PDB file of C-alpha atoms in Angstrom:
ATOM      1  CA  UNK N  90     -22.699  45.183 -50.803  1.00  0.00           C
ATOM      2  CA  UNK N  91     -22.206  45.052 -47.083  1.00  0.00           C
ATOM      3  CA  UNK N  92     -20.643  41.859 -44.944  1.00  0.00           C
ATOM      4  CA  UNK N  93     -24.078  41.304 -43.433  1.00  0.00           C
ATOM      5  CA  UNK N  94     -25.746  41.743 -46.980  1.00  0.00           C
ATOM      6  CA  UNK N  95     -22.988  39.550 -49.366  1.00  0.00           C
ATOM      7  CA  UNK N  96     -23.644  36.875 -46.325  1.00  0.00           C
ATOM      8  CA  UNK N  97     -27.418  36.831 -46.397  1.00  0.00           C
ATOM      9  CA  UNK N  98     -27.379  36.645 -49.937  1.00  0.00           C
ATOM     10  CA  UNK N  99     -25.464  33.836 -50.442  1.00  0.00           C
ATOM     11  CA  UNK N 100     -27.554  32.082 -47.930  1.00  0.00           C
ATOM     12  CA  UNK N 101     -30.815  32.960 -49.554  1.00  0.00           C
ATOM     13  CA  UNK N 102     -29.143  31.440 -52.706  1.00  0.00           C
ATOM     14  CA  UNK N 103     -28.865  28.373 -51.112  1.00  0.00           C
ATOM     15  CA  UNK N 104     -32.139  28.302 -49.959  1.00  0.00           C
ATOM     16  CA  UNK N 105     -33.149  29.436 -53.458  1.00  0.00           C
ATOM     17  CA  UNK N 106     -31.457  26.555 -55.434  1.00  0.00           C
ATOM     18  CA  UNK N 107     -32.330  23.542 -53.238  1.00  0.00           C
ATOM     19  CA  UNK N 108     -34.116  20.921 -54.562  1.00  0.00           C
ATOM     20  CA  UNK N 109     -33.134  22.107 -58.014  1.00  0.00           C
ATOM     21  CA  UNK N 110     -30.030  20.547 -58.756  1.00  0.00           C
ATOM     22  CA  UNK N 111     -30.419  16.826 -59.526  1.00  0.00           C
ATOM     23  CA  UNK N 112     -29.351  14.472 -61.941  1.00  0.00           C
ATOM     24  CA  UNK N 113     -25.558  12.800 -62.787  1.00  0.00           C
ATOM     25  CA  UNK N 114     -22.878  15.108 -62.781  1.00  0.00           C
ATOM     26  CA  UNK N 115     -20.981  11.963 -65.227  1.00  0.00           C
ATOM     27  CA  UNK N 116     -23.578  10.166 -66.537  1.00  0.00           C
ATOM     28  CA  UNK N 117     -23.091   5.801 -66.727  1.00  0.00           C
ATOM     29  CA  UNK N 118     -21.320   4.606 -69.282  1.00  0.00           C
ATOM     30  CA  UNK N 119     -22.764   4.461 -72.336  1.00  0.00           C
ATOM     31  CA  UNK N 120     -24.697   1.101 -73.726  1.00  0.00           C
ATOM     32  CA  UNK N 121     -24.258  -1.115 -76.817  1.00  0.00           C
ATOM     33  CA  UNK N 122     -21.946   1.519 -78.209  1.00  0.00           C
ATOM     34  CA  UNK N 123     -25.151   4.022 -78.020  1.00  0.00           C
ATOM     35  CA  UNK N 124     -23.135   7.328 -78.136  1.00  0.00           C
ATOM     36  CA  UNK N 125     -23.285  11.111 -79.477  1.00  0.00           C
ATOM     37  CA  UNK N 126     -20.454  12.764 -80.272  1.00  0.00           C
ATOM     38  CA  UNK N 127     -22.088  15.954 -81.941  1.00  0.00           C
ATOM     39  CA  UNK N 128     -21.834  18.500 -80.039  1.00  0.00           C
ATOM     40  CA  UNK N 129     -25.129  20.011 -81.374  1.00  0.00           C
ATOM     41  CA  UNK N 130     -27.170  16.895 -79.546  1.00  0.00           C
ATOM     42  CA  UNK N 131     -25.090  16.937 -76.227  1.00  0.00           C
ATOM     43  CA  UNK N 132     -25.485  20.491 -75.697  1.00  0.00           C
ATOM     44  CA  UNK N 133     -29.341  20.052 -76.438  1.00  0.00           C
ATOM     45  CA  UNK N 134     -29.561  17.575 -73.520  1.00  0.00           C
ATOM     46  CA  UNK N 135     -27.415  19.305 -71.256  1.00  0.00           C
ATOM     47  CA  UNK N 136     -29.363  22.437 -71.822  1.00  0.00           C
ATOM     48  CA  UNK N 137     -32.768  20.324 -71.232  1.00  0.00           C
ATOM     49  CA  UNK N 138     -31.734  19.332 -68.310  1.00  0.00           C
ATOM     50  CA  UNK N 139     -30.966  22.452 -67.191  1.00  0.00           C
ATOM     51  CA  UNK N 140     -33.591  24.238 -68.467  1.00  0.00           C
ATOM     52  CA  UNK N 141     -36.138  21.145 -67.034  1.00  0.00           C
ATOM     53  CA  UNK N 142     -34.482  21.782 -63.314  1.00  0.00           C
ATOM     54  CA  UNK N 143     -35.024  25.676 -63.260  1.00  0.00           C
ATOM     55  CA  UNK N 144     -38.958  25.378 -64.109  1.00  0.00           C
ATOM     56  CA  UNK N 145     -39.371  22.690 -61.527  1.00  0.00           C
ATOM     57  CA  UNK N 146     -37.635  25.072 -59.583  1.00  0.00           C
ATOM     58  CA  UNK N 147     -39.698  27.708 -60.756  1.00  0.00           C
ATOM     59  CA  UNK N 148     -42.877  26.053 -60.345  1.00  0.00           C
ATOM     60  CA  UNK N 149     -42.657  25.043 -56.713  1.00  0.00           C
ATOM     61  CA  UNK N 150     -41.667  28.527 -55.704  1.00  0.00           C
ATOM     62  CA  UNK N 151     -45.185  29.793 -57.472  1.00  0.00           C
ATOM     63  CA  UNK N 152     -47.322  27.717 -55.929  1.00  0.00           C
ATOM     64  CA  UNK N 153     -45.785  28.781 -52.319  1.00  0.00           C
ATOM     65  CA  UNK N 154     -45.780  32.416 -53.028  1.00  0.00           C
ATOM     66  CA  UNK N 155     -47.830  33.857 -56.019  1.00  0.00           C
ATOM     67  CA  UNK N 156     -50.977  36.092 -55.049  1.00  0.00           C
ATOM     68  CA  UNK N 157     -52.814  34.575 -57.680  1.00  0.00           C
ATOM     69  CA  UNK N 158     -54.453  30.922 -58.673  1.00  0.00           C
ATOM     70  CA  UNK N 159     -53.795  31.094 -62.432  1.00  0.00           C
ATOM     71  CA  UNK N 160     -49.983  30.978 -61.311  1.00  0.00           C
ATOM     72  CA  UNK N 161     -50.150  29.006 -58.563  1.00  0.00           C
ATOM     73  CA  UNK N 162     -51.747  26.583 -61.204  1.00  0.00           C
ATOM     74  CA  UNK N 163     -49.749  27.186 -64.081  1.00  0.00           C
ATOM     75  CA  UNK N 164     -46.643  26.831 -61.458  1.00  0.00           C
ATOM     76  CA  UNK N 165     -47.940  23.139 -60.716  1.00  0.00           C
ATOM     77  CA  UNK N 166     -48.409  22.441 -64.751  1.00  0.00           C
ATOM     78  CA  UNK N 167     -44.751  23.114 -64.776  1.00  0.00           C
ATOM     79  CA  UNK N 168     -43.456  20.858 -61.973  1.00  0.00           C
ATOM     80  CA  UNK N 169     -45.337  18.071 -62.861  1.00  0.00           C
ATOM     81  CA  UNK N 170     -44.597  18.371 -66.729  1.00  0.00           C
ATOM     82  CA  UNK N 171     -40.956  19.302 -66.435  1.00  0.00           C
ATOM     83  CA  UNK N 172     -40.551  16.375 -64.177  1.00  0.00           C
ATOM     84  CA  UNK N 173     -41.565  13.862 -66.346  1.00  0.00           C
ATOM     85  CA  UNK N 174     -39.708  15.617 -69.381  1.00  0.00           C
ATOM     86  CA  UNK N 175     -36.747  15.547 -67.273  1.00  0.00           C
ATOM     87  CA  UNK N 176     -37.036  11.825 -66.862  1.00  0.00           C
ATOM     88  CA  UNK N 177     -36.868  11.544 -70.123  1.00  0.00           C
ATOM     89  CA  UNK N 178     -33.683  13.761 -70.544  1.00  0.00           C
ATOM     90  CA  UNK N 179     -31.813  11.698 -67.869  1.00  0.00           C
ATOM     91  CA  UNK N 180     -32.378   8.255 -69.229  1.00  0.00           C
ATOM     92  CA  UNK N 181     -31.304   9.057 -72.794  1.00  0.00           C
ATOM     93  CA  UNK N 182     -28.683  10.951 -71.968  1.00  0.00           C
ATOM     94  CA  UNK N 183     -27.665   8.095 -69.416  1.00  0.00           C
ATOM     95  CA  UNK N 184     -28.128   6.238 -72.730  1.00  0.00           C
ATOM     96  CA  UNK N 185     -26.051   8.028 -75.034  1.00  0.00           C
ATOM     97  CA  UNK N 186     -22.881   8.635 -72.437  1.00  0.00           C
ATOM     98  CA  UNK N 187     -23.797  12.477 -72.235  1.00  0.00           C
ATOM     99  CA  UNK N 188     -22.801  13.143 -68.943  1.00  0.00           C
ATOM    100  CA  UNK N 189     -25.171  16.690 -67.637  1.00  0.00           C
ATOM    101  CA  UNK N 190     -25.061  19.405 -65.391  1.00  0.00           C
ATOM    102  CA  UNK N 191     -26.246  19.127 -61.671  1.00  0.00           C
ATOM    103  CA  UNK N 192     -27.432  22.694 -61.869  1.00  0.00           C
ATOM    104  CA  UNK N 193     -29.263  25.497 -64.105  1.00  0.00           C
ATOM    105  CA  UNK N 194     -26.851  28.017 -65.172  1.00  0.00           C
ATOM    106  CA  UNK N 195     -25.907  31.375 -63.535  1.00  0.00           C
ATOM    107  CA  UNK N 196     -28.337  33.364 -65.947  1.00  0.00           C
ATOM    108  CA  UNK N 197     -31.014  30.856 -65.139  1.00  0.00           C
ATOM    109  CA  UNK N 198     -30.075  31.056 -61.037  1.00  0.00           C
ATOM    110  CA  UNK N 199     -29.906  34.724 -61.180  1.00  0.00           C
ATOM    111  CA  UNK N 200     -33.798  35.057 -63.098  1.00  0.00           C
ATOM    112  CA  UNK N 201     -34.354  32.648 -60.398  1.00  0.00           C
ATOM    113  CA  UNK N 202     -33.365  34.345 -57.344  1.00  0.00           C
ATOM    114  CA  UNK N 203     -34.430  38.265 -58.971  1.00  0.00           C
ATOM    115  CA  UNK N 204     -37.957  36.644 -58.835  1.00  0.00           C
ATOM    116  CA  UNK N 205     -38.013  34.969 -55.399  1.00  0.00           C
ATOM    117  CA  UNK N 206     -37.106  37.893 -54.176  1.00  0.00           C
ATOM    118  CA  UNK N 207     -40.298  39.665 -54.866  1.00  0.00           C
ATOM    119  CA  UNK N 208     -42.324  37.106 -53.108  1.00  0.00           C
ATOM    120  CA  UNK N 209     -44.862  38.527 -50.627  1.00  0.00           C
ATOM    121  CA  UNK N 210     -45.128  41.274 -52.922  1.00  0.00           C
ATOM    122  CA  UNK N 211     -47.832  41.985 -56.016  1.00  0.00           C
ATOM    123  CA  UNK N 212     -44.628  42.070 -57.828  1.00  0.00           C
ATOM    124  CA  UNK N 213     -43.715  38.393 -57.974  1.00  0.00           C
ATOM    125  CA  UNK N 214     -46.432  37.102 -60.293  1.00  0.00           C
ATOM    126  CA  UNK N 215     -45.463  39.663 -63.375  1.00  0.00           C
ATOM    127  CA  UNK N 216     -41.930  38.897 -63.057  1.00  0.00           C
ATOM    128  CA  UNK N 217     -42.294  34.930 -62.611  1.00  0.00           C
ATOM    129  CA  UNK N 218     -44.694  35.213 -65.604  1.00  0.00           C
ATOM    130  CA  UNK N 219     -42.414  37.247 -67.520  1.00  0.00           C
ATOM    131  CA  UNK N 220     -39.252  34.972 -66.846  1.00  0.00           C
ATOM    132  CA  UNK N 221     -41.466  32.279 -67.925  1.00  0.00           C
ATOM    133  CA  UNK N 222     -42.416  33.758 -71.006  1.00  0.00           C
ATOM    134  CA  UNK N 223     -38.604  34.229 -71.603  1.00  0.00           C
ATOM    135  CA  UNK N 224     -37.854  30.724 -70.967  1.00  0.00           C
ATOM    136  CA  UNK N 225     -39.856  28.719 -72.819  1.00  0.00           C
ATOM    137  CA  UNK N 226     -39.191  31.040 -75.971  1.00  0.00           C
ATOM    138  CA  UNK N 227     -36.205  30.424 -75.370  1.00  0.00           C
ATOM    139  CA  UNK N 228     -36.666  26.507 -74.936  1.00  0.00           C
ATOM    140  CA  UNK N 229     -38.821  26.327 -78.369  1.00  0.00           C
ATOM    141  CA  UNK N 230     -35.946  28.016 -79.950  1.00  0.00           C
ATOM    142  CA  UNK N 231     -33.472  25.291 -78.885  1.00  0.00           C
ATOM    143  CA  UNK N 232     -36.290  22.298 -79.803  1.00  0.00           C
ATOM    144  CA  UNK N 233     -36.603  23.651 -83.289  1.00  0.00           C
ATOM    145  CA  UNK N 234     -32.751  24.095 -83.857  1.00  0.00           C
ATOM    146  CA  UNK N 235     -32.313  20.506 -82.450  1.00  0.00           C
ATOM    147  CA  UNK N 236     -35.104  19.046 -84.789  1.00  0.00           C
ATOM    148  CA  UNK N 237     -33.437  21.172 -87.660  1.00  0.00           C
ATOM    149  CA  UNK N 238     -29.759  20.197 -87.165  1.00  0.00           C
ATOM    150  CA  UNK N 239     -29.465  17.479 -84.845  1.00  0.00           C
ATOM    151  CA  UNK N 240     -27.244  14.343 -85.775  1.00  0.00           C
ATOM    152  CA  UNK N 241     -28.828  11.768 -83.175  1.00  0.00           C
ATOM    153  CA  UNK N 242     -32.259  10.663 -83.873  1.00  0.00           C
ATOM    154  CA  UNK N 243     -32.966   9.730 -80.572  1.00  0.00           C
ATOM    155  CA  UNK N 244     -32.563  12.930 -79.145  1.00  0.00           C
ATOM    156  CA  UNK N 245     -34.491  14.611 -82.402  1.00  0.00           C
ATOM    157  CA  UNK N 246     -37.199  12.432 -81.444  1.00  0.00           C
ATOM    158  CA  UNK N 247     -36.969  13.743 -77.661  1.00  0.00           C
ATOM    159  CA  UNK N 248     -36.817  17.096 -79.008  1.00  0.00           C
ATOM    160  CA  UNK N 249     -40.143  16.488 -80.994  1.00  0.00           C
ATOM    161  CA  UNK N 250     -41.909  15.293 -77.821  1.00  0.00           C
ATOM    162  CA  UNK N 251     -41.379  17.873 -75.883  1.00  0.00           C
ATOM    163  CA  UNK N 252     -42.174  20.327 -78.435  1.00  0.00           C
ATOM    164  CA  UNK N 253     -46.007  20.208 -77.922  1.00  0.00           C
ATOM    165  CA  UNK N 254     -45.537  20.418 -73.871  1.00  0.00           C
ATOM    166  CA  UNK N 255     -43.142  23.450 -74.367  1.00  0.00           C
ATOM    167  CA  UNK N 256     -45.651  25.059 -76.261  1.00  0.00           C
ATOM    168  CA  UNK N 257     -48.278  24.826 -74.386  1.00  0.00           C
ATOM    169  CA  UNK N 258     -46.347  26.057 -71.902  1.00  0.00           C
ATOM    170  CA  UNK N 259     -45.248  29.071 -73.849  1.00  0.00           C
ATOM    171  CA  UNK N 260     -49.283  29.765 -74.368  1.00  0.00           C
ATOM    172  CA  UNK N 261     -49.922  29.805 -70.623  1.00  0.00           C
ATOM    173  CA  UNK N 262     -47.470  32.498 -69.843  1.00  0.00           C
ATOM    174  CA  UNK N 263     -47.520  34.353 -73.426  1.00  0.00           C
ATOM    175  CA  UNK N 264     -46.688  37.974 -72.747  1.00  0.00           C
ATOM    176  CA  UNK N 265     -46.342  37.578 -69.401  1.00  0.00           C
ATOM    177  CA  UNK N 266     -50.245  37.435 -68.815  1.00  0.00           C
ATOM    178  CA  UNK N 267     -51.461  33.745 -67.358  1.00  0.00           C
ATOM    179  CA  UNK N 268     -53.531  31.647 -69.373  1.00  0.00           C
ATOM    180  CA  UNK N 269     -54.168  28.471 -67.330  1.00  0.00           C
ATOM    181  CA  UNK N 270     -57.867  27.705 -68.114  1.00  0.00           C
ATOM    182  CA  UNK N 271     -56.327  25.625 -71.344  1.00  0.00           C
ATOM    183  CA  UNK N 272     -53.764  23.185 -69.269  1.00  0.00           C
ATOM    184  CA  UNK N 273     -54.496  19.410 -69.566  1.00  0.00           C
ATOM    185  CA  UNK N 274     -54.685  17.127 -66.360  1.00  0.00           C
ATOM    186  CA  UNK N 275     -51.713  15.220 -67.624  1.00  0.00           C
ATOM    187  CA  UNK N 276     -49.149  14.546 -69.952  1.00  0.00           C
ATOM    188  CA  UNK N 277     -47.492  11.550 -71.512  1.00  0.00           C
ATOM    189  CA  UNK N 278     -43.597  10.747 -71.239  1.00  0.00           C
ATOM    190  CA  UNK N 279     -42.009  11.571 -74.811  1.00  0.00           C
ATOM    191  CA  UNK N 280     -40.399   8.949 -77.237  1.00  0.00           C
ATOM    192  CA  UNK N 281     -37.380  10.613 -77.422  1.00  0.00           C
ATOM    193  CA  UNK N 282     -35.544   7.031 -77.559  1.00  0.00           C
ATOM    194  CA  UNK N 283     -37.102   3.555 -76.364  1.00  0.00           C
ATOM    195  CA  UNK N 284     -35.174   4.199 -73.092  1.00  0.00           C
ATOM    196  CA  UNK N 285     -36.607   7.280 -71.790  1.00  0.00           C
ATOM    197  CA  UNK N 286     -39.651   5.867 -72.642  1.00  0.00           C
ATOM    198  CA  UNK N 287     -40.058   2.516 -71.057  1.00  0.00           C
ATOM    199  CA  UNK N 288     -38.323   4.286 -67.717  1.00  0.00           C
ATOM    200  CA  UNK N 289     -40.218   7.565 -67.702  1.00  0.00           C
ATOM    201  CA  UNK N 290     -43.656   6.908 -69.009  1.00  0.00           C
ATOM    202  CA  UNK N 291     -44.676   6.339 -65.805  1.00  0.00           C
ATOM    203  CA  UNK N 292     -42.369   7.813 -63.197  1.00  0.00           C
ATOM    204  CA  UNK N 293     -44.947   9.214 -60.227  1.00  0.00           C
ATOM    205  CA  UNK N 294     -44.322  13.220 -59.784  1.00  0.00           C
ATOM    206  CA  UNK N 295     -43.995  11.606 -56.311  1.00  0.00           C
ATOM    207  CA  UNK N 296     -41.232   9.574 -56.815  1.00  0.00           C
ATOM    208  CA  UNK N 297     -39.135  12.161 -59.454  1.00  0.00           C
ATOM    209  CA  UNK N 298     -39.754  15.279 -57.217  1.00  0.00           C
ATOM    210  CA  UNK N 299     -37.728  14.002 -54.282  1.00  0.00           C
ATOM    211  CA  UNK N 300     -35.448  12.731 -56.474  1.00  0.00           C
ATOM    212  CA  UNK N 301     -34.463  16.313 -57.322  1.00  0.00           C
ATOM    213  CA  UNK N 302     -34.491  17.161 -53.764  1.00  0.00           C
ATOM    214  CA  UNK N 303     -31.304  14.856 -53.098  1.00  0.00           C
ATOM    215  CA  UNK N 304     -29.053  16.683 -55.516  1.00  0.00           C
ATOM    216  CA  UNK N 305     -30.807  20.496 -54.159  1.00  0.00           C
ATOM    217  CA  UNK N 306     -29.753  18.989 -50.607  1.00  0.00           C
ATOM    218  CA  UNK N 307     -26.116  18.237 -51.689  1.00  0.00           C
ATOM    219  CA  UNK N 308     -25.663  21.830 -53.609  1.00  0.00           C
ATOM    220  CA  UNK N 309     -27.205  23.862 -50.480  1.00  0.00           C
ATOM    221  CA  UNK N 310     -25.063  22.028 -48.176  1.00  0.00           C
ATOM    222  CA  UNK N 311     -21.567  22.827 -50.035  1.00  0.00           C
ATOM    223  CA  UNK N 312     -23.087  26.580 -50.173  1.00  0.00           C
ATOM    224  CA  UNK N 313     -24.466  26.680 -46.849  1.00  0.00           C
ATOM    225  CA  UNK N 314     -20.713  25.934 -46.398  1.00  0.00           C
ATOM    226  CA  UNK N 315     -19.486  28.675 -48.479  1.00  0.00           C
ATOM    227  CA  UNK N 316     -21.585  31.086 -46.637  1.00  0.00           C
ATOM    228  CA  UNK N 317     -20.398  30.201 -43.102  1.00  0.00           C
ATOM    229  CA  UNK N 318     -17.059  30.479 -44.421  1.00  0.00           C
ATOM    230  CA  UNK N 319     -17.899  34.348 -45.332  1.00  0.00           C
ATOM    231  CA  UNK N 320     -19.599  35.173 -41.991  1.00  0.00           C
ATOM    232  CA  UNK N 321     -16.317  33.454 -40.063  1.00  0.00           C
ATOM    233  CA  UNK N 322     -13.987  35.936 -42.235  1.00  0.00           C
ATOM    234  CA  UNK N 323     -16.207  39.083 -42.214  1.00  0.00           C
ATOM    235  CA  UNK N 324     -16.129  38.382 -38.385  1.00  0.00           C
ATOM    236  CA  UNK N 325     -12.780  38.875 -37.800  1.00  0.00           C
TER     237      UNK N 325
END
């Protein structure tokens, strides 16, 4: 890769990833003792989150630049949904002393980016359909081993409610064809513990949204960094 090229890369990374990172990066502490030490729940809430940031992520990028209105629509389903499932993540994992991520993971960034890339082009809506299809396969996977083996009830519970949402989901995208006709106008916050409930049940998409911003703000600005710091050196 070239100066110019490793440069305007990381840049459109940046660009890419904000408003996707959000969230604690050490959640508070814990309350009444209300902890999980397995790491089979943890990981299943800091995977949630993750997973929860990318499609909202995902979602706002398809309604700016797919070709068609099935994904543009499907690509709202999935902001507002993952918002409010994400709300529900936070709070119990704020709950149980998890502390989570402030950003998807490198696979999920990279799927991320591969697809942006394509927008503008007839392209973009296979491959966001087909990285969506991925995903939430991949997310019912993780539900159903969480509702099989997890130790915390609170987050089984949370896994449970977002199982229906997930699969519908899964059914919009299936094979990387859209289905949207099917998609509700709304969904209700999960019971995955009396916390995320009472504070996400009914958190505005309004109000969550630029939420997520702030943290996308912070992350772009440290890479934004990063990125001047390459130009100054290729420079010399």
């Amino acid at each position: 890769m070239t100066r110019t090229h490793r440069w305007a890369a990381t840049a459109f990374t940046c660009l890419a990833l904000t408003g996707i990172a959000a969230g604690p990066a050490i959640a508070a502490a814990p309350a009444d003792g209300a902890t999980t030490g397995h790491p089979t729940d943890a990981g299943f809430l800091r995977a949630s989150h993750q997973g929860n940031l990318t499609e909202i992520a995902a979602g706002k990028d398809a309604q700016k630049n797919a070709t068609t209105d099935c994904v543009k629509k499907v690509g709202k389903v999935l902001v507002r949904d993952h918002t409010k499932l994400d709300a529900d993540t936070r709070a119990l994992a704020d709950k149980l002393g998890v502390d989570l991520p402030v950003a998807p993971s490198k696979e999920q960034q990279d799927t991320l980016a591969a697809v942006m890339a394509k927008a503008g082009t007839k392209a973009y809506d296979k491959a966001w359909l087909d990285a969506q299809a991925a995903a939430h396969e991949k997310t019912l996977a993780r539900i159903d081993n969480q509702i099989a083996n997890g130790h915390n009830a609170q987050v089984t519970a949370a896994a449970k409610a977002a199982r229906p949402v997930v699969a519908m989901h899964l059914d919009m995208v299936r094979g990387g064809e859209c289905h949207a006709a099917s998609a509700p106008h709304a969904i209700h916050a999960g019971n995955g513990g009396q916390a995320a409930t009472n504070l996400a049940a009914d958190v505005p998409v309004v109000l969550a949204v630029p939420a997520l911003a702030v943290g996308g703000v912070l992350v772009a600005g440290g890479a934004f960094w990063a990125a001047s710091r390459i130009r100054r050196n290729d420079n010399r």
